[in-house]
XYZ file of C-alpha atoms in Angstrom:
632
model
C 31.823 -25.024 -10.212
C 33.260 -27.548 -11.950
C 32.933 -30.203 -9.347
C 29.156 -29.938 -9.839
C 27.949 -34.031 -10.609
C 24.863 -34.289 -12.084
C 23.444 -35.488 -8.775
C 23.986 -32.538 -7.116
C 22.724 -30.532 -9.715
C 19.367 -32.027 -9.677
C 18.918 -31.592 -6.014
C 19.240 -27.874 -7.140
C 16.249 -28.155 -9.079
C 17.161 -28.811 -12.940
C 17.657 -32.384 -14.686
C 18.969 -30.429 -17.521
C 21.790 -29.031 -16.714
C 24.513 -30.791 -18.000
C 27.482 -33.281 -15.934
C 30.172 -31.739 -16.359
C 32.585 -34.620 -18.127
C 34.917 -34.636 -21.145
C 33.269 -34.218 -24.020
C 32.221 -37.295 -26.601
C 32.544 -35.210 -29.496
C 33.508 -32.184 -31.102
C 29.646 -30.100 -31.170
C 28.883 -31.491 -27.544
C 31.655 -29.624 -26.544
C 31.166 -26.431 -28.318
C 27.534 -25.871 -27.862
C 25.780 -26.370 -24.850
C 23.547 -24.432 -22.010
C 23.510 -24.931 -18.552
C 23.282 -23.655 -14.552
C 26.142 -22.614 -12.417
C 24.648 -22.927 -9.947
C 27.620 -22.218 -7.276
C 28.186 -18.655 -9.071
C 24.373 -17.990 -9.733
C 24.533 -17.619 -13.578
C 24.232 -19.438 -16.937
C 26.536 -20.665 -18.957
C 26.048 -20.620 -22.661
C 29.602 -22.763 -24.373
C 30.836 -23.004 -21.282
C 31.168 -19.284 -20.657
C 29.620 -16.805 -18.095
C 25.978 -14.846 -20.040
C 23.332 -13.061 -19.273
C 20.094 -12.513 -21.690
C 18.146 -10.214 -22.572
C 15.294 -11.559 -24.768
C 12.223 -9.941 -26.144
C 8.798 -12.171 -27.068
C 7.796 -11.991 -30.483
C 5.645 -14.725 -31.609
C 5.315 -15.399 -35.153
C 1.689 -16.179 -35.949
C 1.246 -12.810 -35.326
C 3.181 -10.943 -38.420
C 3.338 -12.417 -42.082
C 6.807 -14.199 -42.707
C 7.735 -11.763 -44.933
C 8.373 -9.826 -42.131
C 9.545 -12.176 -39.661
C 13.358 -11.503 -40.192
C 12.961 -7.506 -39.936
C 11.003 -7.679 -36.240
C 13.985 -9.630 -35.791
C 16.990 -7.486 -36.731
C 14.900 -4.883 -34.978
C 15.245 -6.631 -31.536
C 18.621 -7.267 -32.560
C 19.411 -3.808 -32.624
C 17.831 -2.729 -29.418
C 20.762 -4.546 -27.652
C 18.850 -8.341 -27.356
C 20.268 -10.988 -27.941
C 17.870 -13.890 -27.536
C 13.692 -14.078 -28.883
C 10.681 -16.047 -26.995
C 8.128 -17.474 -28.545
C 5.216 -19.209 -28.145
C 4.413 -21.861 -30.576
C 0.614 -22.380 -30.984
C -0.928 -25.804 -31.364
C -3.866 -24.727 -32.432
C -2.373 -23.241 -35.651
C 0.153 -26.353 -36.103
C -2.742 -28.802 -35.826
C -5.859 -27.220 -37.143
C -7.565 -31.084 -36.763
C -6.390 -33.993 -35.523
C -3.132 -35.287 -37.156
C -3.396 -32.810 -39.540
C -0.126 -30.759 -39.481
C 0.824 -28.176 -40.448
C 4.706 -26.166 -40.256
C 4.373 -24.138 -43.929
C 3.891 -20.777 -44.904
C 3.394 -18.429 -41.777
C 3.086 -21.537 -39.691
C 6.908 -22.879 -40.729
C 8.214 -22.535 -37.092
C 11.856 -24.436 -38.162
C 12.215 -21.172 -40.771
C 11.192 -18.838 -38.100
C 14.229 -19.916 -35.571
C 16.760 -20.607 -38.716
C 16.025 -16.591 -39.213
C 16.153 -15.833 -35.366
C 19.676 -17.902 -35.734
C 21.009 -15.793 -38.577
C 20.046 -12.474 -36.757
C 22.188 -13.368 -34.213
C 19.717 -14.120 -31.320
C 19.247 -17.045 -29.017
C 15.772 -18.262 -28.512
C 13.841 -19.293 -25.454
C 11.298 -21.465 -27.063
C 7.291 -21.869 -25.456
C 5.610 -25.079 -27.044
C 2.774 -24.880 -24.633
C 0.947 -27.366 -25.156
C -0.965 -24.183 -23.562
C 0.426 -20.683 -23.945
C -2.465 -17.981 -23.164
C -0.710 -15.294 -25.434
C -4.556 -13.832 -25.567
C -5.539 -16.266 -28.524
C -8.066 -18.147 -28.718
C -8.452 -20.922 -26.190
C -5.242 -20.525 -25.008
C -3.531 -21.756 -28.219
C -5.421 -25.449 -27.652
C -7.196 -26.515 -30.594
C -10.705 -25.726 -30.698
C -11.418 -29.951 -31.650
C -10.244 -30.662 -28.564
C -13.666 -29.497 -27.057
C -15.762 -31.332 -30.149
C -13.705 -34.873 -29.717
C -14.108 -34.532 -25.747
C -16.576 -32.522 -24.903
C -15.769 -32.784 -20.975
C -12.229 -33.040 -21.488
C -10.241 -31.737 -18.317
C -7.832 -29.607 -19.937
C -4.721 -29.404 -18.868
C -4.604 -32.226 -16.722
C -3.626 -35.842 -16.763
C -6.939 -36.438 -18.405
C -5.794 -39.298 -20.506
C -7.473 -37.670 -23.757
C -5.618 -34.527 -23.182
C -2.198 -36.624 -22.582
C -3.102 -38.536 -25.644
C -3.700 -35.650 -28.090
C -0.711 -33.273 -26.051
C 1.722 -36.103 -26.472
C 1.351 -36.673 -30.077
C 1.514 -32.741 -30.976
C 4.515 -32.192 -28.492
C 6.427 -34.970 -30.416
C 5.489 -33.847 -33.639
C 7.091 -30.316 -32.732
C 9.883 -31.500 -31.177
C 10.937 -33.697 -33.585
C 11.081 -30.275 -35.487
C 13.142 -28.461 -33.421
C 15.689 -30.944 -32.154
C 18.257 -30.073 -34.600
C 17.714 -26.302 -33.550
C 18.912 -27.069 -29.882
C 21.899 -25.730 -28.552
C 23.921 -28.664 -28.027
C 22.906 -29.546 -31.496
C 24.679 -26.306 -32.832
C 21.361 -24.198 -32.682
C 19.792 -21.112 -31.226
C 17.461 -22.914 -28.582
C 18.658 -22.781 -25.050
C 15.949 -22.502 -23.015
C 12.348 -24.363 -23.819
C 9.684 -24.120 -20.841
C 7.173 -26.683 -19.917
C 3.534 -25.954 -19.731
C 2.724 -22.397 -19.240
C 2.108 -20.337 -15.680
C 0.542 -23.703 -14.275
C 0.326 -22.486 -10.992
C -2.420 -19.751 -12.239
C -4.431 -22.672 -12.752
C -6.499 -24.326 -10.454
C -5.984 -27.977 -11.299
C -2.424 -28.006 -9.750
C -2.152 -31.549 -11.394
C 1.655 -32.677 -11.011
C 0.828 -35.827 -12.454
C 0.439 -34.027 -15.659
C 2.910 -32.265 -15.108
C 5.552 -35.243 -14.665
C 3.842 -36.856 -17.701
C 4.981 -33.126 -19.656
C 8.395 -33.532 -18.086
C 9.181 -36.955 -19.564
C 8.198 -35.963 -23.254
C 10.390 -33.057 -23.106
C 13.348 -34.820 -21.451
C 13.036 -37.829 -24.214
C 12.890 -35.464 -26.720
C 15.807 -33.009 -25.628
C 17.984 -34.373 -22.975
C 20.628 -32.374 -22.007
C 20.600 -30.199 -25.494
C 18.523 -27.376 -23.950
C 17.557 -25.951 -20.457
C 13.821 -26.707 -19.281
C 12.300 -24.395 -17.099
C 8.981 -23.416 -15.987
C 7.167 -19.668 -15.506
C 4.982 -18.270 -13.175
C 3.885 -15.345 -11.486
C 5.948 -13.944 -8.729
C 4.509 -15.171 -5.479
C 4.639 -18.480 -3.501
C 0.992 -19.482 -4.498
C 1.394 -19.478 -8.159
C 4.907 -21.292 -7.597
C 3.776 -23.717 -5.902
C 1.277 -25.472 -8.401
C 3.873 -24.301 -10.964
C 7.069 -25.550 -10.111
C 8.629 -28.802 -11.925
C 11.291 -30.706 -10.167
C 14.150 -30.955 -12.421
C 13.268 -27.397 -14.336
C 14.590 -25.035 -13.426
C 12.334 -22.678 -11.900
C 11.011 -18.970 -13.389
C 9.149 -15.464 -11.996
C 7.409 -13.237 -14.364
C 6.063 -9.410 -12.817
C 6.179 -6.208 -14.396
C 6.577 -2.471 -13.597
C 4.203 -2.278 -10.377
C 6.317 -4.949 -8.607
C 9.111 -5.228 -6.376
C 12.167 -6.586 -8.083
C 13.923 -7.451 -4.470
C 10.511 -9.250 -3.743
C 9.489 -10.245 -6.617
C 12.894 -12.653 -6.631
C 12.871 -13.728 -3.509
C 9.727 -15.390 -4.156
C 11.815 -17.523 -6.717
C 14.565 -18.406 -4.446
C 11.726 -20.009 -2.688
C 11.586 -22.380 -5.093
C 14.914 -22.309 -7.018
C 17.440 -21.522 -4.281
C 20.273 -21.340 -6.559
C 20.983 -20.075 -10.095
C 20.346 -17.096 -11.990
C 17.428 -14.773 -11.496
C 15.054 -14.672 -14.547
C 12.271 -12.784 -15.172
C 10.623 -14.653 -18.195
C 7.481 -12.243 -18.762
C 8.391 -8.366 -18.261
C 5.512 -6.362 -19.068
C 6.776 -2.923 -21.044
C 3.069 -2.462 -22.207
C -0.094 -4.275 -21.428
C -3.269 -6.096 -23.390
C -6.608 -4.219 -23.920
C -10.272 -5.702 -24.556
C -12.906 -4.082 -26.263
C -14.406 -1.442 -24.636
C -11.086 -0.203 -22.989
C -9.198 2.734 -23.107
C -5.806 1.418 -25.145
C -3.444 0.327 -22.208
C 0.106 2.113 -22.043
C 2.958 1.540 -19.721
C 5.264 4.792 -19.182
C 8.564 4.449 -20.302
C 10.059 5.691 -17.521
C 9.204 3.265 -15.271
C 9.969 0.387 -18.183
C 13.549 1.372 -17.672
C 13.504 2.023 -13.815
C 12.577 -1.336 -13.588
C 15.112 -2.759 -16.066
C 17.928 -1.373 -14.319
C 17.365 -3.044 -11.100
C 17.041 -6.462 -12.622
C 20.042 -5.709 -14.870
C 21.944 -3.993 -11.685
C 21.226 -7.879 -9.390
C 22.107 -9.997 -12.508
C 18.894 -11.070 -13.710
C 18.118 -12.413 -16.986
C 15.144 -10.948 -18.372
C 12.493 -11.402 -21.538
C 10.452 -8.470 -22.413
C 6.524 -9.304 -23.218
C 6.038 -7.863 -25.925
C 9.119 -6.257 -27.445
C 6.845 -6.539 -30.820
C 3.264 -7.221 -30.423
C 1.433 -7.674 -33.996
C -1.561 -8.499 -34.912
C -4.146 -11.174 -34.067
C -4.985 -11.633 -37.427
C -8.722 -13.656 -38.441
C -10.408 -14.756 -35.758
C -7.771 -15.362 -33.423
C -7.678 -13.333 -30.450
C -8.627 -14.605 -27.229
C -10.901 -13.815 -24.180
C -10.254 -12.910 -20.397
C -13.171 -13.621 -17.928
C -14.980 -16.420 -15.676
C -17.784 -16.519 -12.877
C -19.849 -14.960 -15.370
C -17.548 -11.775 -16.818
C -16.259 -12.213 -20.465
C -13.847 -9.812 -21.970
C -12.357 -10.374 -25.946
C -8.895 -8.841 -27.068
C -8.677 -6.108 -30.091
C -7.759 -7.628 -33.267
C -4.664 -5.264 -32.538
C -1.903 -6.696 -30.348
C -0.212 -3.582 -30.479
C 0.518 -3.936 -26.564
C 2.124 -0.400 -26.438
C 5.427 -2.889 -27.377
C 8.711 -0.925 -28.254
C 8.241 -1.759 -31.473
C 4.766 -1.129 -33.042
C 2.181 -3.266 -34.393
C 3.299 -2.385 -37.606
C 6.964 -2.750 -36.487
C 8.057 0.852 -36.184
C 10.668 1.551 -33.292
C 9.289 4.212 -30.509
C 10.774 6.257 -27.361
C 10.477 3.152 -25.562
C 12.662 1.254 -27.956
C 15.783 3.288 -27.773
C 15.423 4.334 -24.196
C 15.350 0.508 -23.289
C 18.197 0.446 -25.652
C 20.142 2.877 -24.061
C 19.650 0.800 -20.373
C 21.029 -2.246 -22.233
C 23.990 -0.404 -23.409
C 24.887 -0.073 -19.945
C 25.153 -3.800 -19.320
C 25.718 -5.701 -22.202
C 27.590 -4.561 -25.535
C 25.402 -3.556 -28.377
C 25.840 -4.822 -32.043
C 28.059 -2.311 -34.447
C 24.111 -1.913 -36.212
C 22.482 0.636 -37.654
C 19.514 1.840 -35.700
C 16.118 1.366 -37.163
C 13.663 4.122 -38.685
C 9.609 4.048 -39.104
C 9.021 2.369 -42.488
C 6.971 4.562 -44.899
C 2.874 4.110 -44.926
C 0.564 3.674 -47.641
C -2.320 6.766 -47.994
C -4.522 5.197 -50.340
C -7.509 6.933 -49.260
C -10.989 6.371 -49.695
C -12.913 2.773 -51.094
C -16.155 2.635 -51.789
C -17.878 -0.272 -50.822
C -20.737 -1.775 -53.220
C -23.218 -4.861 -51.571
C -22.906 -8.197 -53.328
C -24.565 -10.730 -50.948
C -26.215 -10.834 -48.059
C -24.922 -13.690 -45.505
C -28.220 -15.039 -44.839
C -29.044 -15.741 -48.276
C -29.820 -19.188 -49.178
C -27.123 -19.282 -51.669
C -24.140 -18.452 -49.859
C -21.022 -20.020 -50.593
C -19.661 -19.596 -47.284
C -22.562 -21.489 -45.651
C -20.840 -24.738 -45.156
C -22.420 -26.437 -42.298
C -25.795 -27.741 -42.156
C -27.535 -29.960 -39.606
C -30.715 -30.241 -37.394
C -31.196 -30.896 -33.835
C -33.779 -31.332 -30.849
C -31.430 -28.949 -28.565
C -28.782 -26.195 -30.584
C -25.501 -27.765 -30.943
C -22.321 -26.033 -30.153
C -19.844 -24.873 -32.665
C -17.641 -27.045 -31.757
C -19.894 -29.916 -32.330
C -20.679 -28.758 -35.767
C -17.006 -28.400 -36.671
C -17.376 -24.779 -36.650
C -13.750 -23.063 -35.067
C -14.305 -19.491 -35.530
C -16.539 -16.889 -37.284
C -20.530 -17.718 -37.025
C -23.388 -20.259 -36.631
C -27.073 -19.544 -37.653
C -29.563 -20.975 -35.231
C -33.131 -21.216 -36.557
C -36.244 -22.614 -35.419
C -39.946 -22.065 -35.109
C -41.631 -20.169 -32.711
C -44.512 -21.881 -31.207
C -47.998 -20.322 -32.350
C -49.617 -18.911 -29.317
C -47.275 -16.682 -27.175
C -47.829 -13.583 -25.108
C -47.228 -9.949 -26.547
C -44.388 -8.828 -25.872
C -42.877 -12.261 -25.194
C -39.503 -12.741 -23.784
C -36.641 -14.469 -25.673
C -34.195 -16.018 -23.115
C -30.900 -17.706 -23.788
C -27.220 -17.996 -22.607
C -25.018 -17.094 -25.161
C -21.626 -17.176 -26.254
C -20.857 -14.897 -27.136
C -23.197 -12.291 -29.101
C -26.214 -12.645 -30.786
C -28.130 -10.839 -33.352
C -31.565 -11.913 -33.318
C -34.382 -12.196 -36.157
C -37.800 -12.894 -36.375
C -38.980 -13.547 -40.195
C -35.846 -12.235 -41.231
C -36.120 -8.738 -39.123
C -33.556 -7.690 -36.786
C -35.094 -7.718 -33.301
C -32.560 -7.082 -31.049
C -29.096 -8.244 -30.211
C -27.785 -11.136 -26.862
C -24.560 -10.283 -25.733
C -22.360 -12.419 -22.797
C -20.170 -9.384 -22.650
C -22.706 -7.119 -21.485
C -24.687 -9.754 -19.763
C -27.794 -9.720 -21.902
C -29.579 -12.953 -22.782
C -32.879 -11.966 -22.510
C -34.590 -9.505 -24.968
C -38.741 -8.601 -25.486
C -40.113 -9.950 -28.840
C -42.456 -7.264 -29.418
C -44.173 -8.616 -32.188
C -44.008 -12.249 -31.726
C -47.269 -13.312 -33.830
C -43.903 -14.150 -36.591
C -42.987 -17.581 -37.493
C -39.620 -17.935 -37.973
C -36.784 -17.243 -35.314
C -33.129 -16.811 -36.256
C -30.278 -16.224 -33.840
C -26.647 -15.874 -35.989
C -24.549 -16.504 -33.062
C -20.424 -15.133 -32.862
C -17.367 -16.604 -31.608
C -16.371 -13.227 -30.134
C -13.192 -15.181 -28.884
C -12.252 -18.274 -26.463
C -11.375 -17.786 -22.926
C -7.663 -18.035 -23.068
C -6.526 -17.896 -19.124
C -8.257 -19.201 -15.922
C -9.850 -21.745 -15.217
C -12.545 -21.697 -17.081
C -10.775 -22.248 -20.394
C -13.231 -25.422 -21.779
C -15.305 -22.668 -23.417
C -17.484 -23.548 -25.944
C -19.556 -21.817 -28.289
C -23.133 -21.158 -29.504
C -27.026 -20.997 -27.520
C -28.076 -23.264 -25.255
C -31.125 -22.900 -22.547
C -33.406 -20.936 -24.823
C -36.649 -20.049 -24.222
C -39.915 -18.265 -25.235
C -41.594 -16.552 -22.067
C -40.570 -19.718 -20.246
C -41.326 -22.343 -22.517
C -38.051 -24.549 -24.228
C -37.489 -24.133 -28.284
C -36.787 -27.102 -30.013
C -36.102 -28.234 -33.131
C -33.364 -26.158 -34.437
C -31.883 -25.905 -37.659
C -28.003 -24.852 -37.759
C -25.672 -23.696 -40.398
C -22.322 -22.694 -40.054
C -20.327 -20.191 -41.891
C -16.733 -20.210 -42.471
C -14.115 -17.647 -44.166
C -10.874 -19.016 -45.356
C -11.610 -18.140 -49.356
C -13.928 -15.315 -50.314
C -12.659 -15.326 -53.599
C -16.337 -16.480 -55.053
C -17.264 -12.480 -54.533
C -14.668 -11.417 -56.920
C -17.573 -11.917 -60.338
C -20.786 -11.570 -57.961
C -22.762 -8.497 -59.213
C -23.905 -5.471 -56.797
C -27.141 -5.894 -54.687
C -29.408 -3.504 -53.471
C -29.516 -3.334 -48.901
C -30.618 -0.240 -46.963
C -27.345 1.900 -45.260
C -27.728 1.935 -41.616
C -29.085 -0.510 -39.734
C -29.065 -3.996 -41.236
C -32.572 -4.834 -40.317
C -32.385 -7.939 -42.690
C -29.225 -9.323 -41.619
C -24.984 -8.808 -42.475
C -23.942 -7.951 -46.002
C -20.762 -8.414 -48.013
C -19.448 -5.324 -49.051
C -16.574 -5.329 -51.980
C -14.462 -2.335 -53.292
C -11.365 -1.941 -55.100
C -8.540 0.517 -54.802
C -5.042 1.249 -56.996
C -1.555 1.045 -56.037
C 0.982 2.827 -57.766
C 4.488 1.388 -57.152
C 5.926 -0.773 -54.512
C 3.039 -1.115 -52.007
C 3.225 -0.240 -48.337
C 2.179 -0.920 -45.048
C -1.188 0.834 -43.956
C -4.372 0.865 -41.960
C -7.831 0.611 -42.381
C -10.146 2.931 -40.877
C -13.429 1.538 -40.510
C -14.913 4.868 -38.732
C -18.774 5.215 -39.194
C -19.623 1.954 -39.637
C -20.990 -0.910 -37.300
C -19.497 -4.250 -36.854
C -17.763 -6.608 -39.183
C -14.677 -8.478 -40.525
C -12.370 -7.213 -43.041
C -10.420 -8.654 -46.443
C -8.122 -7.491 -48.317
C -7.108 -9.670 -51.442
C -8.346 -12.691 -49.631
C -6.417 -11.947 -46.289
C -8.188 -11.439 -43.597
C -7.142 -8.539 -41.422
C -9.851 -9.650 -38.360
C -12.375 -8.344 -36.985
C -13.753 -4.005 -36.746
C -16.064 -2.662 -33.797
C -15.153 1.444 -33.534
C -18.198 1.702 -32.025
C -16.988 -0.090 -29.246
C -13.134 0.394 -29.926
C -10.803 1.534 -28.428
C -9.339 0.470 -32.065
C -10.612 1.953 -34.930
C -8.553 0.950 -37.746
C -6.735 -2.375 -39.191
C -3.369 -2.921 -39.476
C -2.650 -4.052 -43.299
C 1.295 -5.233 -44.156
C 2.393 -4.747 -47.221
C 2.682 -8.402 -48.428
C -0.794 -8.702 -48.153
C -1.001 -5.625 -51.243
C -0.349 -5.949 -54.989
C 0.878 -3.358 -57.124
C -2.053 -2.126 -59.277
C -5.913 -3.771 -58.618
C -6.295 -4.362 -55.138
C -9.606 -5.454 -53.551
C -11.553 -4.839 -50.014
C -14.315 -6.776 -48.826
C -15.699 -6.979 -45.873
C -18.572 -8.641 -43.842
C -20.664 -6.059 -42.129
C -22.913 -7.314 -39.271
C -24.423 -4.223 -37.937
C -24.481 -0.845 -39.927
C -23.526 0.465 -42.687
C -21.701 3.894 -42.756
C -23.695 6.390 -45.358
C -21.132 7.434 -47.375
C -20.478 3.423 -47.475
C -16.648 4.256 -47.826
C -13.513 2.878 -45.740
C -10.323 4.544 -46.209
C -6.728 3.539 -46.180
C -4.181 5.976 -44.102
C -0.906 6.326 -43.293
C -1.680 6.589 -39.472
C -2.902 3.848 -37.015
C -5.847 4.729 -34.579
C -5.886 2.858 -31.784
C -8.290 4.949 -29.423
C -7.591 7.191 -26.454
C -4.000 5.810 -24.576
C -4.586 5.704 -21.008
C -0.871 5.933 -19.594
C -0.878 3.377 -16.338
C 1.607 1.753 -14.092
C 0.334 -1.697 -14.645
């Protein structure tokens, strides 16, 4: 193997694989990764290895708790992490970075580092992950409004470029052959389940990453596990990887990728031990049993694998995602529990120690102790007082205002997540009942004068809705960003009303004012309101409580049973969004950091209904709806 020149190497399929010379210095010789690709493994210093990695991406646990997910995976026998890293989060508007707090990625892999775990690192520029849009930046879609995603659109190149050397200027010194735990970093993400199949763009991708990292770190690409997703997918000179799950055929499954990467390891990059749910699902679960059936064969052949998710966590805000296209739309659950082996709130299951067990078999396991379920918080009941009602013309968190012939999208009003308030007119002579018409994205709770008259919803399909008593003069629509499309290819999804109608005839002249969230500290010293329980027939309502904490507080969750629809806070953090009616989740996950000891305070945003006894409660038990067990 050590004959291999460079030359060869790349006709194998990786430009990053190192020649195989004397060293120039003392760390270039110590640290490095590459492909043997005579004996069909890595090498990691120069040595025969094998990993076994598990996906945990940051954004989706407070930092405080990064470096315990961590030592859990640890634990379980792996002894590498994958991560996405989300632009959208890095570079909330153009040039405008941002690495601190629970966005410090460089802290994140020091921490992996320490733990003793190699990383495999994901910088996108798009990652799916089920956030929204895919991880891009919503401003991407208010700067270009026809920009061709993910392709060699020069716009796209421009504003991908500049964020891709931003981060990778980051994480240079965090490379292997720089001493550090990255050995692996993948271009683009599962290109080949896009329809664009641009390999323009993708060359253009290629040459940022090879500036930036040269022979430090492996590149290498991911797709699904048959010829037509490779094909669009595939990079020459990165070395080329399947993802499939449980329902596959590992013998298969691989020799799709020797297809395509005819020597070198086998790597599964994506192996699905649990699965995503929308709203309106039964919670997905993956048996166990066939978690490690599959395991051993890839083990048994060689294979290096990655486990999505070994810990899900939550999408916290408004940052879940969407799954849909040709006219279906589906949102994630705030929870991205995924039925991981470790829970949402990082507690170790069956799952965990039986995978554990299967990696015993092939790889030694750290002299650790095992983990145990941290204790939960049973704070019980809060009742919740009304302070302001959203609509009101005095609300702090109305920050957008402008007027238009046509309704402008969120994106066009700056507005990333949460809500817009379309208003207009309604002309004076229209039949009884007349019929509202308008595409929406995504739901839509409509008023006349102020009175709720029915709701618009792109998940079920309904954009039209009977006006019953239209002799009114005032329409209101408050329109929600129930979540971007995050895969397919119908990703450029942008938010708000457009095409609306009155029995036929356009409305014009629209008034528009966004709402957004990031400091609801200004309810703290607002006094209690009078609204109706039930039904909000005159629009959402703030809600506030507060609750006590004796002692060190502890993780817990939220359960929001009885009530409608709505967004939750607790001490300014916001835990995302609550829809039991709907569920399959019923209550929020709530970490610990996010507590005090003593005074603690609740708010949240109800849109729909407000439960009688108007009281959430805090328990030591998630609920995350009725599991259906499946072999996905």
């Amino acid at each position: 193997m050590w004959s291999l020149t460079f030359v060869t190497i790349l006709a194998l399929g990786s430009a990053i694989s190192k020649t195989i010379n004397l060293p120039n210095n003392d760390t270039e010789w110590r640290y490095s990764f590459e492909v043997d690709y005579e004996n069909n493994q890595f090498l990691l210093d120069g040595k025969p290895f094998q990993y076994v990695s598990g996906s945990f991406h940051y954004f989706r646990a407070p930092r405080q708790y990064w470096r315990d997910r961590l030592r859990k995976m640890r634990a379980a026998g792996l002894n590498a992490v994958s991560t996405y890293v989300e632009w959208s989060l890095h570079e909330p508007e153009p040039g405008q970075f941002n690495w601190a707090g629970d966005a410090d990625l460089v802290n994140f892999l020091n921490i992996a580092q320490e733990e003793d775990l190699l990383v495999l690192l994901r910088p996108g520029p798009y990652i799916c992950a089920e956030r929204d849009l895919g991880g891009l930046p919503y401003w991407l879609l208010r700067e270009v409004p026809n920009i061709n995603l993910r392709t060699k659109d020069a716009d796209f190149v421009r504003y991908a470029t500049s964020y891709l050397n931003q981060l990778l200027d980051k994480v240079t010194p965090l490379l292997r052959g720089n001493g550090g735990p990255i050995i692996m970093v993948q271009i683009e993400n599962e290109y080949g389940s896009y329809n664009a199949c641009d390999t323009e763009y993708l060359d253009i991708l290629k040459e940022v990453f090879v500036k930036k990292i040269d022979n430090k770190a492996l590149l290498y690409t991911t797709d699904g596990a048959s010829v037509s997703y490779l094909r669009c997918g595939f990079i020459p000179g990165a070395y080329a990887t399947v993802d499939f799950g449980t329902s596959s055929n590992v013998t298969s499954s691989f020799q799709s990728m020797r297809l395509y990467q005819p020597r070198g390891p086998l790597v599964n990059s994506e192996f699905y031990p649990g699965w995503l749910t929308h709203w309106g699902e039964t919670f997905q679960r993956i048996k166990t049993s066939a978690v490690t059936k599959t395991l051993r064969e890839m083990l048994t052949v060689g294979a290096s694998v990655n486990f999505y998710m070994f810990y899900g966590g939550t999408n916290f805000g408004f940052t879940n995602g969407a799954n849909g296209g040709k006219g279906v739309y589906n949102p994630q659950l705030t929870s991205y529990d995924y039925d991981a082996p470790l829970t949402e709130a990082g507690d170790p299951t069956d799952k965990y120690f039986a995978i554990r067990d299967v990696i015993g078999r092939y790889l030694p396991l750290p002299n650790m102790s095992l983990p145990t379920a941290s204790p939960k918080g049973n704070y019980g009941p809060v009742l919740l007082e009304p302070v302001l009602k959203l609509l009101d013309g005095r609300s702090p968190f109305a920050v957008i205002r402008e007027t238009g012939d046509q309704p402008k999208t969120f994106e066009a009003l700056s507005v990333n997540q949460g809500f817009v308030l379309y208003e207009t007119n309604l002309p004076p002579f229209i039949s009884d009942p007349a019929i509202l018409r308008a595409t929406t994205k995504d739901r839509a709770l409509v008023y006349v004068d102020d009175r709720l008259s029915g709701t618009l919803s792109r998940i079920d399909k309904i954009f039209t809705i009977p006006l019953e008593s239209p002799y009114g003069r005032r329409l209101s629509l408050l329109v929600e960003n129930q979540g971007r499309l995050n895969f397919g290819n119908e990703i450029r999804d942008s938010k708000g009303i457009s095409d609306v109608t009155i029995s036929g005839s356009p409305l014009r002249n629209w008034n528009m004012t966004g709402y957004t969230f990031s400091d609801v500290s200004s309810l703290r010293n607002v006094t209690t309101i009078r609204t109706e329980s039930g039904t909000l027939h005159s629009g959402p309502v703030f809600l506030r409580g507060q609750f006590t904490i004796d002692g060190q507080p502890l993780d817990t969750y939220l359960d929001t049973t009885g009530w409608g629809k709505g967004v939750a806070f607790v001490n300014g953090h916001n835990l995302g969004r609550y829809w039991p009616l709907v569920g399959p989740q019923i209550t929020l996950y709530v970490p610990a950091p996010y507590l005090r000891t003593g005074e603690n305070e609740l708010i949240i945003l109800e849109l729909e209904y407000v439960s009688q006894t108007r009281k959430m409660k805090f328990q030591p038990v998630p609920n995350l709806g009725t599991m259906n067990l499946t072999q996905t």
